[in-house]
CSV table of C-alpha atoms in Angstrom, one decimal:
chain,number,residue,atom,x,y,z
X,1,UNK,CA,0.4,17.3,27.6
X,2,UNK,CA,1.1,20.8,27.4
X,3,UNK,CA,-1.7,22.3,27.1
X,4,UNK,CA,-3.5,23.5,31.0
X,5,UNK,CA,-6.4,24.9,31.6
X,6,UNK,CA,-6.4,28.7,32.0
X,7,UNK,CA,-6.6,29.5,36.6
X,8,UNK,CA,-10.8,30.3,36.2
X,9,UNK,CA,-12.0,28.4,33.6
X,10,UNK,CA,-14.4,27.1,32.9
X,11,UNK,CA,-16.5,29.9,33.1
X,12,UNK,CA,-20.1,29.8,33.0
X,13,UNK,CA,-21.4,31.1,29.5
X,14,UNK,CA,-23.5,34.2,31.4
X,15,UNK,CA,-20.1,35.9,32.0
X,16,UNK,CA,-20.6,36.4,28.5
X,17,UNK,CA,-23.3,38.3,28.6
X,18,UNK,CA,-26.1,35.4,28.1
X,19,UNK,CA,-29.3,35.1,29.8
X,20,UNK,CA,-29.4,32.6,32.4
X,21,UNK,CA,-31.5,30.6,31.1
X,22,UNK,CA,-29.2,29.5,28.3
X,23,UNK,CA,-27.5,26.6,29.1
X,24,UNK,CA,-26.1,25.4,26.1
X,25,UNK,CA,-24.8,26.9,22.7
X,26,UNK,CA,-25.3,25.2,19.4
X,27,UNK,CA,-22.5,26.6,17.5
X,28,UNK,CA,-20.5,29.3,16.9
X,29,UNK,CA,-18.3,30.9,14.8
X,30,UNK,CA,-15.6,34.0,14.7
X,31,UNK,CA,-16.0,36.3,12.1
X,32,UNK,CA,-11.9,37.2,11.4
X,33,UNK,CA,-13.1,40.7,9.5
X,34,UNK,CA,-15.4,41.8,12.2
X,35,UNK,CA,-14.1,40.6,15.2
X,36,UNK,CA,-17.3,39.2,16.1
X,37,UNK,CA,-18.6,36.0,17.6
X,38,UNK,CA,-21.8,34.5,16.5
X,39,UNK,CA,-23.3,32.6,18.7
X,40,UNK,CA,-26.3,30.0,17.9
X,41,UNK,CA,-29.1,28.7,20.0
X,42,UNK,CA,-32.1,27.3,18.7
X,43,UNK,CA,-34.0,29.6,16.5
X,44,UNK,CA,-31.6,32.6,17.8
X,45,UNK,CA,-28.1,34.5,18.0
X,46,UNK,CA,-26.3,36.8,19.5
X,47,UNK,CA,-23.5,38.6,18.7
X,48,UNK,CA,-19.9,39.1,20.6
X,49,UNK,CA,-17.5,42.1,20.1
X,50,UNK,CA,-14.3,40.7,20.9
X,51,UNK,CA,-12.7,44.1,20.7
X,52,UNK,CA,-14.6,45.2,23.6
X,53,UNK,CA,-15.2,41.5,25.2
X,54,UNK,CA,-19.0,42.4,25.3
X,55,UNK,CA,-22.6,41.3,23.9
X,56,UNK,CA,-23.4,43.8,20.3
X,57,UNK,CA,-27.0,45.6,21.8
X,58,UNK,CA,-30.3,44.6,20.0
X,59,UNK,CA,-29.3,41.1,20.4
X,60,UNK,CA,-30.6,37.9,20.7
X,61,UNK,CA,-31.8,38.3,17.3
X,62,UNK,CA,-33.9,35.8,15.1
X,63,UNK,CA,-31.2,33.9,13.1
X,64,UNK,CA,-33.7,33.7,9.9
X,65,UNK,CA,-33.6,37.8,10.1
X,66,UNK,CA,-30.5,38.0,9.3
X,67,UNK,CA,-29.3,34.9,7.4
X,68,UNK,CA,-32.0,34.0,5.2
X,69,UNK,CA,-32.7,30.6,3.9
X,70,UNK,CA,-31.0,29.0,7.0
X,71,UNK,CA,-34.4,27.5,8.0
X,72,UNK,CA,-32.9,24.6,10.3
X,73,UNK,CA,-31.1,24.9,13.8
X,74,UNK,CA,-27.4,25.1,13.3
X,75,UNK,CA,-25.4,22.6,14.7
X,76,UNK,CA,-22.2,23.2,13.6
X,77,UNK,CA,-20.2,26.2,11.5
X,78,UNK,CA,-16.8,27.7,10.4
X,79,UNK,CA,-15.6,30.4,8.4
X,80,UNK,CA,-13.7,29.9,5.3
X,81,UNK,CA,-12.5,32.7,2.9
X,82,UNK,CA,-14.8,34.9,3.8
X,83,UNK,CA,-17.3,32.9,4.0
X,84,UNK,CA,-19.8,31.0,6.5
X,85,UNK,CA,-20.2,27.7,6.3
X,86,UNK,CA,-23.7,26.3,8.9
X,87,UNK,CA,-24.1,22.7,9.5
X,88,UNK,CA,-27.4,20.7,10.3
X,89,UNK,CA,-27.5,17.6,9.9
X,90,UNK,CA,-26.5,16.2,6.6
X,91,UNK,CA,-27.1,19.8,5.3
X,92,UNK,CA,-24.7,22.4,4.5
X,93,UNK,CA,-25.4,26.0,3.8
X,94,UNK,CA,-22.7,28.5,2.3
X,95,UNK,CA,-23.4,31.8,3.3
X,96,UNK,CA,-21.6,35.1,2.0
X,97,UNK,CA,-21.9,37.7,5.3
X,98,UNK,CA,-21.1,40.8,3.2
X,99,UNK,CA,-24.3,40.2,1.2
X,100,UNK,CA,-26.2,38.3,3.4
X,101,UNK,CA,-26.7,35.7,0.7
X,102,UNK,CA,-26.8,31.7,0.6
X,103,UNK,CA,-24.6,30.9,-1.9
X,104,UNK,CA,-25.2,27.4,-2.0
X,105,UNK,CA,-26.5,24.1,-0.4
X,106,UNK,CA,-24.6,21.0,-0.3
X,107,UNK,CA,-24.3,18.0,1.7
X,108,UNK,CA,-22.4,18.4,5.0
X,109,UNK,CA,-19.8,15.5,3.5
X,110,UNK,CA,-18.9,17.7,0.2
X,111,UNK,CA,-15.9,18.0,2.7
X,112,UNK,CA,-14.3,14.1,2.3
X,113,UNK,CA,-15.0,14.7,-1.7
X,114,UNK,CA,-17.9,11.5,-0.8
């Protein structure tokens, strides 16, 4: 294969600016306008600026704060056109960031047309 792991890595996910207590991260997903990282952990988030490869202050914040009606830990998400798309479960939220709106729920297998 080509592909080689980067001389350092893995890293433990403190360098990032975690607490250590964290030990694992649900999901995450880069926010192309922004230049942000969300990352998810239990009822929580935090937020990375990867234009300055540091934690956004005023973070961990409670993830139902600032993306309402996402009442279930997220498992899994992506960004699409703009938008966010959370996983739990068979559950699927679409989430507009700019509003800060669920557009819709569907089942996380809307994907395979099922």
């Amino acid at each position: 294969s080509r592909l080689q792991m980067q001389p350092g890595y893995p890293q433990p996910i403190d360098k990032l600016g975690f607490p250590t207590n964290i030990e694992k991260i649900d999901a995450a997903v880069f926010d192309k306008d922004t230049r942000k990282t969300y990352f998810f952990v239990g009822n929580r988030y935090w937020r990375y600026d990867e234009n300055i490869q540091s934690m956004d202050e005023d973070y961990p914040r409670n993830i139902s704060d600032d993306f309402p009606e996402i009442d279930e830990k997220i498992d899994a998400a992506f960004q699409l056109n703009g938008f966010f798309y959370f996983f739990h479960g068979s559950k699927q939220w679409e989430f507009d960031p700019k509003t800060k709106r669920v557009i819709r729920v569907m089942k996380s297998n809307s994907w395979f047309n099922c």
